[in-house]
Amino acid sequence: MKSNSTQDVILNPETLPSHVAIIMDGNGRWAKKKMLNRIKGHEQGSQIVRSIVTAARELKIGTLTLYAFSTENWARPKHEVKALMMLLKKSIVSQREELSKNNIRLNIIGQKHKLPLDVQKELEVTMELTKNNNKMLLNLALSYGSREEITTAFKRIAEKIESKDLDSRDITQDLICDHLYTRAMPDPDLIIRTSGEYRLSNFLLWQAAYSEIYICDTLWPDFTESEFIEILKNFQKRDRRFGKVACSTSNDG
Ligand code: FPP
């Protein structure tokens, strides 16, 4: 059953982004504006996660990556970290069947081992249940930071060189990609950030080399499927040159 906003939406499949990544920002400010506790902002934010995952699946986005908890977020007040972990666990358990039914595969990028054990367990159960699903890959970035990801990749490559499984002359961009959490995935074509902040905040720094970026002022708990669709339409109008010259403007035609 299609949701109202995605019903009858015609997006050119040829220019649809294969991979959309979202920095879901503004939960705290949303709560503050409503004189609510920050946790209420995260709770409302998790409802929006559900609707955008469904919309992305219906719109035939191949990979959706959501920045849910950064390596830096551990420095937030203990009670907020605890509440976020509880909310994450609750969402994973309550949406497990829906992910399964919608043929969505769940994957985690980030330091999974640093998450509380009960959260790890629920994630493992869901990843196992959805491992053969192939309509959309949903990456949750949890305890994720690009600098940590790249540092870990460097360490693994160095270890392989030390053990003579690899020669330093074998280091290529593809080899580095193969050591990132996002191995075997396309780079994000589009990175969306809500709440009007113009920064990447340690998110997919290597992978974002040629990503189109869209910043909207909407706070994440107010983000809607319609706005998501408008952003995809905006993306489809962009001229992506990847450092080259557009065919229509080049001298040699
Ligand atoms: C940023 O808002 C948001 C987060 C750090 C957490 C994102 C979490 C959710 C959307 C809910 C749970 C996630 C899942 C996957 C179920 P902020 O707190 O930095 O907002 P602020 O900048 O306004 O303070």
XYZ file of N, CA and C in Angstrom, residues 157 166-179 206:
48
model
N 44.742 -1.916 6.403
C 45.624 -2.011 5.230
C 47.072 -2.171 5.712
N 49.632 -7.983 1.487
C 49.427 -6.860 0.567
C 50.760 -6.145 0.378
N 50.930 -5.577 -0.793
C 52.120 -4.775 -1.054
C 51.668 -3.311 -1.126
N 52.504 -2.391 -0.654
C 52.065 -0.984 -0.642
C 51.728 -0.499 -2.051
N 52.332 -1.130 -3.079
C 52.022 -0.715 -4.451
C 50.602 -1.109 -4.865
N 49.963 -1.973 -4.056
C 48.584 -2.382 -4.369
C 47.549 -1.365 -3.873
N 48.008 -0.350 -3.148
C 47.020 0.599 -2.596
C 46.437 1.468 -3.712
N 45.132 1.321 -3.874
C 44.412 2.122 -4.878
C 43.172 2.703 -4.196
N 42.477 3.572 -4.898
C 41.238 4.116 -4.338
C 40.226 2.993 -4.098
N 40.186 2.040 -5.026
C 39.238 0.922 -4.866
C 39.580 0.101 -3.625
N 40.880 -0.086 -3.385
C 41.286 -0.871 -2.216
C 40.865 -0.145 -0.925
N 41.033 1.164 -0.921
C 40.614 1.933 0.268
C 39.093 1.794 0.451
N 38.351 1.935 -0.636
C 36.875 1.777 -0.566
C 36.514 0.418 0.040
N 37.273 -0.603 -0.354
C 36.981 -1.959 0.137
C 37.219 -2.120 1.631
N 37.880 -1.162 2.246
C 38.136 -1.241 3.686
C 37.265 -0.283 4.498
N 34.853 10.571 2.750
C 35.486 9.966 1.561
C 34.433 9.774 0.467
